[in-house]
Amino acid sequence: MKNRKYINHILAVMAIFIAGIIVRDFFVNRSGKNIDNPYAYDISEFAQVDPSEVIYKEVKALRLSVSEPKGIAFADGIIYVIADSSMIQLNESGQLIKQTHLEGSPTAIAVNEKVWLAFTNRVVQLDKDGNVISRWQDYGERAVITSLAVSDQYVYVADAGNRLVYQCRFDGELVRRVGEKDEQKGVPGFVVPSPYFDIALSDEGFLWAVDPGRHSLENFNADGAMRTSWTKSSVKTEGFSGCCNPAHMTILADNLFVTSEKGIVRVKIYDQHGEYVGVVASPDQFDEDSYAPDVCVDENNRVILLDFNRKQVRIFEPLNNEQ
Amino acid sequence: MNDKKTSKPTNRREFIQKGMRATLGLSLAGLAGVAAFKASADDYVWQIDPFKCVSCGRCADYCVVTPSAVKCVHAYDLCGYCDLCGGYLKPDANALSTAAENQLCPTAAIKRKFVEDPYFEYEIIETLCIGCAKCVEGCSAFGNGSLHLQVRHDLCVNCNECSIARVCPADAFLRVPASSPYLIKGDFTTGNSTSNPT
């Protein structure tokens, strides 16, 4: 009788012990618990930026009530954001001036006296009240328009699908295709592995196009011949890394380039010869796994970013206002 | 008045015979029904949702099969055929070449083939791939995300409780019908799945 009592106690202790092991195993090995990844792809070392290289500071973040921001432009004191199926006009304080519902989901925007919108493979011209003025013929099923730039005479249309820039008159008439592989003109042809293909115009009105597969920015004459180019390929802060960078680009006064990168998300400034100047926004200022923000600039050399993940317009100004 | 049939009482032997026949008939019908159901019903297998996968590396170490039944697959229609492939080259590679020190894959399981200047094709050598997802992370961070992991059903033993699914931090493991066992990027986004990922 006494032995049976001892055996019962021993069995009870063993049952509790086994239950403890099962419970521990259940919780310790559960999903989401920290298990080191021996194969981790660690790029954190390259995402570090020396604080002395940061030459801009964030001064404002404007929240957008949209689901999918697509692009940004700035003209005459107004920030234009395209998102979902609408175009939003804000002032720099973030006050909503106008919201226009569009006929589809736009992919790119440029603004002069008129608003130029791209819808995947076609361009639509609007007035600033959002009324459609003209619709151009589409560029075919293969076309993916990722950027627009507008000068006094021409609209430039960047087509990532066909790896070309179309130079067009305001009525949509095609003047020439820029960037087609042409050894006579010294044009190697764009390498565009993904739909990141941005263009901008310099102070003199010359076209600059990103060649993302080569980590280059290429400058073209009025006749479509290559004028100059520069390349910065490096995983370090002063270069571009990955398959398709810079993802977005714009030009400041004095022909300084503002570039935005994916992968290691950062926004930087280069001079007109492609020499690295400094950082506008470092990787730690973006969410993990962020998209490269779209960029534009205002007349005060402030850099305006469209943060696709936070759904914000983020305004950065020079630290010493000497940039 | 004598037309009225008189019911003949069933004797015990007839009752047992009829009962046996009925039981046998019902059993056969039931068996046929079960067989038909089994033949028509779809079995389920484990698969990874590539859009949930966070490339944690656990697929390489937690599979009961060695090396893992999870392999990298390549959705060629999404690939940019880049010379500067983030899935193939280390971020700080000293050259865009096939030199071992420049390759990101710890087992050199990606074959780089020249297509035309400046494009290259990347092919997964499945016998070398351990499913560590290092290339997947590089491709997702810098490229189009065409490299992704899938459970290969010629290797998977289809455990009742998948040991990788148990530790998957993203709940990316799903049970999918055996008739369409792969969730390949590209096809998958349009709602289709393919039976052969290669």
Coordinates of C-alpha atoms in Angstrom, one line a residue:
Chain A
M1 CA 0.0 0.0 0.0
K2 CA 2.8 2.4 0.9
N3 CA 4.7 1.4 -2.2
R4 CA 1.7 2.2 -4.4
K5 CA 1.5 5.6 -2.9
Y6 CA 5.2 6.3 -3.7
I7 CA 4.7 5.0 -7.3
N8 CA 1.7 7.3 -7.7
H9 CA 3.8 10.2 -6.6
I10 CA 6.6 9.3 -8.9
L11 CA 4.1 8.9 -11.8
A12 CA 2.5 12.3 -11.1
V13 CA 6.0 14.0 -11.0
M14 CA 6.9 12.3 -14.3
A15 CA 3.6 13.4 -15.9
I16 CA 4.2 17.0 -14.8
F17 CA 7.8 16.8 -16.1
I18 CA 6.7 15.5 -19.5
A19 CA 3.9 18.0 -19.7
G20 CA 6.5 20.7 -18.9
I21 CA 8.8 19.5 -21.7
I22 CA 5.8 19.5 -24.2
V23 CA 4.7 23.0 -23.2
R24 CA 8.3 24.3 -23.4
D25 CA 8.8 22.7 -26.8
F26 CA 5.4 24.1 -28.0
F27 CA 6.4 27.7 -27.0
V28 CA 10.1 27.7 -27.7
N29 CA 9.9 26.3 -31.2
R30 CA 6.8 28.2 -32.2
S31 CA 6.9 30.3 -35.3
G32 CA 8.1 33.8 -34.9
K33 CA 10.5 32.9 -32.1
N34 CA 14.0 34.2 -32.7
I35 CA 16.1 31.5 -34.5
D36 CA 19.3 32.8 -36.0
N37 CA 19.5 32.7 -39.8
P38 CA 22.9 31.3 -40.7
Y39 CA 22.3 32.3 -44.3
A40 CA 21.2 35.9 -43.6
Y41 CA 21.8 38.3 -46.5
D42 CA 23.2 41.1 -44.5
I43 CA 23.4 44.5 -46.2
S44 CA 23.2 46.5 -43.0
E45 CA 26.9 47.3 -43.2
F46 CA 26.3 49.1 -46.5
A47 CA 23.2 50.9 -45.2
Q48 CA 25.3 52.8 -42.7
V49 CA 25.8 56.5 -43.6
D50 CA 28.4 58.7 -42.0
P51 CA 26.4 61.5 -40.4
S52 CA 28.8 64.0 -41.8
E53 CA 27.6 63.1 -45.3
V54 CA 24.0 64.0 -44.5
I55 CA 23.4 67.5 -46.0
Y56 CA 19.6 67.7 -45.7
K57 CA 17.1 67.4 -42.9
E58 CA 13.5 66.4 -42.9
V59 CA 11.3 69.4 -42.1
K60 CA 7.8 68.2 -42.9
A61 CA 5.8 65.0 -43.6
L62 CA 2.4 65.3 -45.1
R63 CA 0.1 62.4 -44.7
L64 CA -1.9 61.3 -47.8
S65 CA -5.3 59.6 -47.5
V66 CA -4.7 57.3 -50.4
S67 CA -4.1 53.6 -50.9
E68 CA -1.5 53.5 -53.6
P69 CA 0.6 56.6 -54.3
K70 CA 2.1 56.5 -57.8
G71 CA 4.1 59.7 -58.5
I72 CA 4.9 63.2 -57.6
A73 CA 5.6 66.5 -59.3
F74 CA 6.1 70.1 -58.2
A75 CA 5.2 73.3 -60.1
D76 CA 4.4 76.9 -59.1
G77 CA 4.2 76.2 -55.4
I78 CA 1.9 73.3 -55.7
I79 CA 2.7 69.6 -55.1
Y80 CA 1.0 67.2 -57.5
V81 CA 0.5 63.7 -56.3
I82 CA -1.0 60.9 -58.4
A83 CA -2.5 58.0 -56.4
D84 CA -5.1 55.3 -57.0
S85 CA -7.3 56.9 -59.7
S86 CA -6.9 60.5 -58.8
M87 CA -4.6 63.5 -58.9
I88 CA -4.2 65.5 -55.7
Q89 CA -2.9 69.1 -55.5
L90 CA -1.4 70.2 -52.2
N91 CA 0.4 73.3 -51.0
E92 CA 3.6 73.0 -49.2
S93 CA 1.8 73.2 -45.9
G94 CA -0.1 70.1 -46.8
Q95 CA -3.5 71.8 -47.4
L96 CA -5.5 70.0 -50.0
I97 CA -6.2 72.4 -52.9
K98 CA -7.9 70.1 -55.3
Q99 CA -8.5 66.4 -55.9
T100 CA -9.4 65.3 -59.4
H101 CA -10.8 61.9 -60.2
L102 CA -9.2 60.4 -63.2
E103 CA -10.3 57.9 -65.9
G104 CA -7.7 55.3 -64.8
S105 CA -4.7 54.7 -62.7
P106 CA -1.9 57.0 -63.7
T107 CA 1.8 55.9 -63.8
A108 CA 3.6 59.2 -64.3
I109 CA 3.1 63.0 -64.1
A110 CA 4.8 66.1 -65.4
V111 CA 3.5 69.7 -65.0
N112 CA 4.1 73.0 -66.9
E113 CA 1.2 75.3 -67.8
K114 CA -0.7 72.0 -68.3
V115 CA -0.7 68.7 -66.5
W116 CA 0.6 65.6 -68.4
L117 CA -0.3 62.2 -67.1
A118 CA 0.7 58.8 -68.3
F119 CA -1.6 55.8 -68.1
T120 CA 0.7 52.8 -68.6
N121 CA 0.9 53.1 -72.4
R122 CA -0.7 56.5 -73.3
V123 CA -0.5 60.1 -72.4
V124 CA -3.3 62.5 -71.5
Q125 CA -3.1 66.3 -71.3
L126 CA -5.2 68.1 -68.7
D127 CA -5.6 71.6 -67.5
K128 CA -4.9 72.4 -63.9
D129 CA -8.5 72.0 -63.0
G130 CA -8.3 68.4 -64.1
N131 CA -10.3 68.8 -67.4
V132 CA -9.0 66.6 -70.2
I133 CA -7.6 68.6 -73.1
S134 CA -6.3 65.8 -75.3
R135 CA -5.5 62.1 -75.4
W136 CA -2.6 60.8 -77.4
Q137 CA -2.6 57.5 -79.2
D138 CA -1.2 54.7 -77.2
Y139 CA 2.3 53.3 -77.7
G140 CA 1.2 49.7 -77.9
E141 CA 0.8 46.8 -75.5
R142 CA 4.5 46.5 -74.7
A143 CA 4.8 50.1 -73.6
V144 CA 5.1 50.9 -69.8
I145 CA 5.4 54.6 -69.3
T146 CA 7.3 55.3 -66.1
S147 CA 8.2 59.0 -66.4
L148 CA 7.4 62.2 -68.2
A149 CA 9.3 65.4 -68.6
V150 CA 8.1 68.6 -70.3
S151 CA 10.1 71.5 -71.8
D152 CA 9.0 74.6 -73.6
Q153 CA 8.5 72.7 -76.9
Y154 CA 8.4 69.0 -76.2
V155 CA 7.1 66.3 -73.9
Y156 CA 9.5 63.4 -73.3
V157 CA 8.0 60.1 -72.5
A158 CA 10.1 57.3 -70.9
D159 CA 8.9 53.9 -71.9
A160 CA 10.4 51.1 -69.8
G161 CA 8.7 48.4 -71.8
N162 CA 10.4 49.4 -75.1
R163 CA 13.5 50.9 -73.4
L164 CA 13.1 54.2 -75.2
V165 CA 12.3 57.9 -74.7
Y166 CA 9.8 59.4 -77.1
Q167 CA 10.3 63.1 -77.9
C168 CA 6.9 64.4 -78.8
R169 CA 5.2 67.8 -79.6
F170 CA 2.5 68.9 -77.4
D171 CA -0.1 67.5 -79.8
G172 CA 1.4 64.0 -79.4
E173 CA 3.3 64.0 -82.7
L174 CA 6.4 61.9 -82.4
V175 CA 9.6 63.8 -83.2
R176 CA 12.1 61.1 -82.5
R177 CA 12.9 58.1 -80.4
V178 CA 15.8 58.8 -78.1
G179 CA 18.1 56.1 -76.7
E180 CA 17.7 53.4 -79.3
K181 CA 20.9 51.4 -79.7
D182 CA 22.9 53.3 -82.4
E183 CA 26.6 52.9 -82.7
Q184 CA 26.9 55.9 -85.1
K185 CA 25.5 58.2 -82.5
G186 CA 27.4 56.4 -79.7
V187 CA 24.1 55.3 -78.0
P188 CA 24.5 51.9 -76.3
G189 CA 20.7 51.5 -75.7
F190 CA 19.1 51.5 -72.3
V191 CA 19.2 48.5 -70.0
V192 CA 15.9 48.5 -68.1
P193 CA 15.4 45.3 -66.2
S194 CA 12.4 46.5 -64.2
P195 CA 9.8 49.3 -64.5
Y196 CA 12.2 51.9 -63.1
F197 CA 13.2 54.3 -65.9
D198 CA 13.2 58.0 -65.0
I199 CA 14.0 61.1 -67.0
A200 CA 14.4 64.8 -66.3
L201 CA 15.5 68.0 -68.1
S202 CA 18.6 70.0 -67.3
D203 CA 18.5 73.8 -66.9
E204 CA 19.5 74.1 -70.6
G205 CA 16.6 71.8 -71.6
F206 CA 18.8 68.8 -72.4
L207 CA 17.3 65.4 -71.7
W208 CA 18.9 63.3 -68.9
A209 CA 17.7 59.6 -68.7
V210 CA 18.6 57.0 -66.1
D211 CA 20.1 53.8 -67.6
P212 CA 19.3 51.7 -64.5
G213 CA 20.9 48.5 -65.6
R214 CA 24.2 50.2 -66.0
H215 CA 23.9 52.5 -63.0
S216 CA 24.3 55.4 -65.4
L217 CA 22.8 58.8 -66.2
E218 CA 22.9 59.6 -69.8
N219 CA 22.5 63.0 -71.5
F220 CA 21.2 63.5 -75.0
N221 CA 21.5 66.2 -77.6
A222 CA 18.5 67.7 -79.3
D223 CA 19.1 65.2 -82.2
G224 CA 19.1 62.2 -79.9
A225 CA 22.8 61.7 -80.0
M226 CA 24.6 60.9 -76.7
R227 CA 26.1 64.0 -75.3
T228 CA 27.6 62.7 -72.1
S229 CA 27.0 60.2 -69.3
W230 CA 28.3 59.2 -65.9
T231 CA 28.2 55.9 -64.0
K232 CA 28.6 55.2 -60.3
S233 CA 28.5 51.5 -59.6
S234 CA 29.2 50.6 -56.0
V235 CA 27.3 49.2 -53.0
K236 CA 28.9 52.0 -50.9
T237 CA 27.0 55.2 -50.2
E238 CA 28.7 57.1 -53.1
G239 CA 27.5 54.6 -55.7
F240 CA 24.4 52.8 -57.0
S241 CA 23.9 49.1 -56.3
G242 CA 21.6 46.2 -57.4
C243 CA 20.1 45.6 -60.8
C244 CA 18.2 48.8 -61.5
N245 CA 19.3 52.0 -59.8
P246 CA 18.8 54.9 -59.5
A247 CA 15.1 54.1 -59.5
H248 CA 14.1 57.8 -59.6
M249 CA 15.9 61.0 -60.4
T250 CA 15.4 64.7 -60.7
I251 CA 17.5 67.8 -61.3
L252 CA 18.1 70.6 -58.9
A253 CA 19.2 74.1 -59.7
D254 CA 22.9 74.2 -60.9
N255 CA 22.3 70.8 -62.5
L256 CA 22.7 68.9 -59.3
F257 CA 21.1 65.4 -59.5
V258 CA 18.9 64.0 -56.8
T259 CA 18.7 60.3 -57.0
S260 CA 16.5 57.7 -55.2
E261 CA 17.5 54.1 -54.9
K262 CA 15.8 50.8 -54.2
G263 CA 17.3 47.9 -52.3
I264 CA 19.3 50.0 -50.0
V265 CA 16.8 52.8 -50.0
R266 CA 18.5 56.2 -49.9
V267 CA 18.3 59.6 -51.6
K268 CA 21.5 61.3 -52.6
I269 CA 22.9 64.3 -54.5
Y270 CA 25.5 64.2 -57.3
D271 CA 27.0 67.2 -59.1
Q272 CA 26.7 67.7 -62.8
H273 CA 29.8 65.5 -63.5
G274 CA 28.4 62.7 -61.4
E275 CA 30.6 63.3 -58.3
Y276 CA 28.9 62.3 -55.1
V277 CA 27.9 65.4 -53.0
G278 CA 26.0 64.0 -50.0
V279 CA 22.9 62.3 -48.6
V280 CA 19.4 63.8 -48.5
A281 CA 17.8 60.8 -46.7
S282 CA 19.6 57.8 -45.4
P283 CA 18.3 54.2 -45.3
D284 CA 17.4 54.5 -41.6
Q285 CA 14.9 57.2 -42.4
F286 CA 12.7 54.7 -44.4
D287 CA 10.8 51.6 -43.3
E288 CA 12.3 48.2 -43.7
D289 CA 11.8 46.8 -47.3
S290 CA 10.6 50.2 -48.5
Y291 CA 10.2 51.1 -52.2
A292 CA 12.5 53.8 -53.6
P293 CA 10.6 57.1 -53.0
D294 CA 9.8 59.2 -56.1
V295 CA 11.5 62.6 -56.0
C296 CA 10.9 66.2 -57.1
V297 CA 12.3 69.5 -56.1
D298 CA 10.9 73.0 -55.4
E299 CA 12.2 76.4 -56.3
N300 CA 14.0 76.7 -52.9
N301 CA 16.2 73.6 -53.6
R302 CA 14.1 71.6 -51.2
V303 CA 13.8 67.9 -52.0
I304 CA 10.2 66.5 -51.9
L305 CA 9.9 62.7 -51.6
L306 CA 6.8 60.6 -52.1
D307 CA 7.2 57.8 -49.6
F308 CA 5.2 54.9 -51.0
N309 CA 5.2 52.8 -47.9
R310 CA 4.3 55.5 -45.3
K311 CA 2.0 57.2 -47.9
Q312 CA 3.5 60.5 -47.1
V313 CA 5.0 63.5 -48.9
R314 CA 8.2 64.2 -47.1
I315 CA 10.0 67.5 -47.5
F316 CA 13.7 67.9 -46.9
E317 CA 15.7 71.1 -46.9
P318 CA 19.4 71.8 -47.0
L319 CA 21.0 71.8 -43.5
N320 CA 22.8 75.1 -44.1
N321 CA 20.7 76.3 -47.0
E322 CA 23.8 76.6 -49.1
Q323 CA 23.2 73.6 -51.3
Chain B
M1 CA -62.6 -15.3 -53.0
N2 CA -59.9 -17.9 -53.0
D3 CA -57.8 -15.6 -55.2
K4 CA -56.4 -14.0 -52.2
K5 CA -52.8 -15.0 -52.0
T6 CA -51.7 -16.4 -48.8
S7 CA -48.3 -15.2 -47.8
K8 CA -45.8 -17.9 -47.4
P9 CA -43.8 -17.6 -44.2
T10 CA -40.1 -17.2 -44.7
N11 CA -38.1 -19.9 -43.2
R12 CA -34.9 -19.4 -41.3
R13 CA -32.6 -20.6 -44.1
E14 CA -34.1 -18.1 -46.7
F15 CA -34.0 -15.3 -44.2
I16 CA -30.3 -15.9 -43.6
Q17 CA -29.6 -16.2 -47.3
K18 CA -31.4 -13.0 -48.1
G19 CA -29.7 -11.2 -45.2
M20 CA -26.3 -12.4 -46.4
R21 CA -27.0 -11.2 -50.0
A22 CA -28.2 -7.8 -48.8
T23 CA -25.2 -7.4 -46.5
L24 CA -22.8 -8.4 -49.3
G25 CA -24.5 -6.0 -51.8
L26 CA -24.4 -3.1 -49.4
S27 CA -20.8 -3.8 -48.5
L28 CA -19.8 -3.9 -52.2
A29 CA -21.8 -0.7 -52.9
G30 CA -20.1 1.0 -50.0
L31 CA -16.7 -0.1 -51.0
A32 CA -17.3 1.1 -54.6
G33 CA -18.5 4.4 -53.2
V34 CA -15.5 4.8 -51.0
A35 CA -13.1 3.9 -53.9
A36 CA -14.9 6.3 -56.2
F37 CA -14.6 9.1 -53.6
K38 CA -10.9 8.4 -53.0
A39 CA -10.3 8.4 -56.7
S40 CA -12.0 11.7 -57.3
A41 CA -11.0 13.5 -54.1
D42 CA -7.9 15.7 -54.3
D43 CA -5.0 15.1 -51.9
Y44 CA -3.3 18.0 -50.4
V45 CA 0.4 18.8 -50.3
W46 CA 2.6 21.5 -48.6
Q47 CA 3.6 24.6 -50.6
I48 CA 5.1 28.0 -49.9
D49 CA 3.3 31.2 -50.7
P50 CA 6.2 33.2 -52.3
F51 CA 4.5 36.5 -51.4
K52 CA 4.5 35.6 -47.7
C53 CA 8.0 34.1 -47.5
V54 CA 10.5 36.3 -45.6
S55 CA 13.6 34.3 -46.6
C56 CA 14.4 33.4 -43.0
G57 CA 16.7 30.5 -44.0
R58 CA 14.7 27.9 -41.9
C59 CA 13.7 25.9 -45.0
A60 CA 17.3 24.8 -45.3
D61 CA 17.7 23.5 -41.8
Y62 CA 14.3 22.3 -40.6
C63 CA 13.2 19.9 -43.4
V64 CA 13.2 16.2 -42.5
V65 CA 14.9 15.6 -45.9
T66 CA 18.5 16.4 -46.3
P67 CA 19.2 18.5 -48.3
S68 CA 15.9 20.3 -48.0
A69 CA 13.0 19.5 -50.3
V70 CA 12.6 23.3 -50.6
K71 CA 14.5 24.7 -53.6
C72 CA 14.8 28.0 -55.2
V73 CA 12.9 28.3 -58.5
H74 CA 13.2 31.0 -61.1
A75 CA 10.2 32.7 -62.7
Y76 CA 12.0 33.6 -65.9
D77 CA 9.2 35.8 -67.2
L78 CA 9.8 38.2 -64.2
C79 CA 13.6 38.2 -64.5
G80 CA 15.4 41.2 -65.8
Y81 CA 18.3 39.0 -67.0
C82 CA 20.6 41.6 -65.3
D83 CA 24.3 41.5 -65.5
L84 CA 24.3 43.0 -62.0
C85 CA 22.1 40.3 -60.5
G86 CA 21.4 40.9 -56.8
G87 CA 20.5 37.2 -56.4
Y88 CA 23.7 35.9 -57.9
L89 CA 26.4 38.4 -56.9
K90 CA 27.4 39.5 -53.4
P91 CA 26.6 43.1 -52.8
D92 CA 30.3 44.0 -52.6
A93 CA 31.4 41.7 -55.4
N94 CA 34.7 42.9 -56.9
A95 CA 33.7 42.1 -60.4
L96 CA 30.6 41.0 -62.4
S97 CA 31.9 37.5 -62.9
T98 CA 31.4 33.9 -62.0
A99 CA 34.4 33.8 -59.6
A100 CA 33.5 32.0 -56.4
E101 CA 34.3 34.9 -54.2
N102 CA 31.7 37.0 -56.0
Q103 CA 28.8 34.5 -55.8
L104 CA 26.2 35.0 -53.1
C105 CA 25.0 31.4 -53.1
P106 CA 26.8 29.4 -50.4
T107 CA 26.7 26.2 -52.6
A108 CA 27.2 27.8 -56.0
A109 CA 23.8 26.5 -57.1
I110 CA 23.1 29.3 -59.6
K111 CA 24.5 29.0 -63.1
R112 CA 25.1 32.3 -65.0
K113 CA 24.8 32.0 -68.7
F114 CA 25.5 34.8 -71.2
V115 CA 22.6 35.6 -73.5
E116 CA 23.5 38.8 -75.3
D117 CA 25.2 42.0 -74.2
P118 CA 24.5 42.9 -71.4
Y119 CA 22.0 40.2 -70.5
F120 CA 22.6 37.0 -68.5
E121 CA 20.3 34.1 -67.7
Y122 CA 20.4 32.5 -64.2
E123 CA 19.5 28.8 -63.8
I124 CA 19.1 27.0 -60.5
I125 CA 21.1 23.7 -60.1
E126 CA 18.6 21.9 -57.9
T127 CA 21.0 19.2 -56.8
L128 CA 23.1 21.9 -55.2
C129 CA 20.4 24.2 -53.9
I130 CA 19.7 23.8 -50.1
G131 CA 16.8 26.2 -50.0
C132 CA 18.5 28.8 -47.8
A133 CA 16.8 31.7 -49.7
K134 CA 19.9 33.9 -49.7
C135 CA 19.5 34.5 -53.4
V136 CA 15.8 35.1 -52.9
E137 CA 16.5 37.9 -50.5
G138 CA 19.1 39.5 -52.8
C139 CA 16.8 39.2 -55.8
S140 CA 13.8 40.7 -53.8
A141 CA 15.9 43.5 -52.4
F142 CA 17.6 44.6 -55.6
G143 CA 15.8 42.9 -58.5
N144 CA 12.3 41.9 -59.6
G145 CA 11.9 39.0 -57.1
S146 CA 11.9 36.4 -59.8
L147 CA 13.8 33.9 -57.6
H148 CA 11.6 32.3 -55.0
L149 CA 11.3 29.2 -52.9
Q150 CA 9.0 26.2 -53.6
V151 CA 8.6 22.8 -52.0
R152 CA 9.7 20.3 -54.7
H153 CA 7.2 17.4 -54.7
D154 CA 9.6 15.0 -56.2
L155 CA 11.6 15.3 -53.0
C156 CA 9.0 16.2 -50.4
V157 CA 7.7 13.3 -48.3
N158 CA 4.6 15.3 -47.4
C159 CA 4.7 14.9 -43.6
N160 CA 1.4 15.3 -41.9
E161 CA 2.8 18.2 -40.0
C162 CA 5.6 19.8 -42.0
S163 CA 8.5 20.5 -39.7
I164 CA 9.4 23.7 -41.7
A165 CA 5.8 25.0 -41.5
R166 CA 6.0 24.6 -37.8
V167 CA 8.8 27.1 -37.5
C168 CA 7.9 29.4 -40.4
P169 CA 7.8 32.9 -39.0
A170 CA 5.6 34.2 -41.8
D171 CA 3.0 31.3 -41.9
A172 CA 4.0 31.0 -45.6
F173 CA 3.3 27.2 -45.7
L174 CA 0.0 26.2 -47.1
R175 CA -1.8 23.0 -48.0
V176 CA -2.6 23.1 -51.7
P177 CA -4.3 20.5 -53.9
A178 CA -1.9 17.9 -55.2
S179 CA -3.3 18.4 -58.7
S180 CA -1.8 22.0 -58.8
P181 CA 1.0 21.8 -56.2
Y182 CA 3.1 24.8 -57.2
L183 CA 2.6 28.5 -56.5
I184 CA 4.9 30.1 -59.0
K185 CA 5.2 33.9 -59.1
G186 CA 3.8 35.3 -62.3
D187 CA 1.3 32.5 -62.9
F188 CA 0.3 32.6 -59.2
T189 CA -0.5 36.3 -59.3
T190 CA -3.0 35.7 -62.1
G191 CA -4.7 32.9 -60.1
N192 CA -3.1 30.0 -62.0
S193 CA -0.7 27.5 -60.8
T194 CA 1.6 25.2 -62.7
S195 CA 2.4 21.6 -62.3
N196 CA 6.0 22.0 -63.2
P197 CA 8.0 24.9 -62.0
T198 CA 11.1 24.4 -64.1

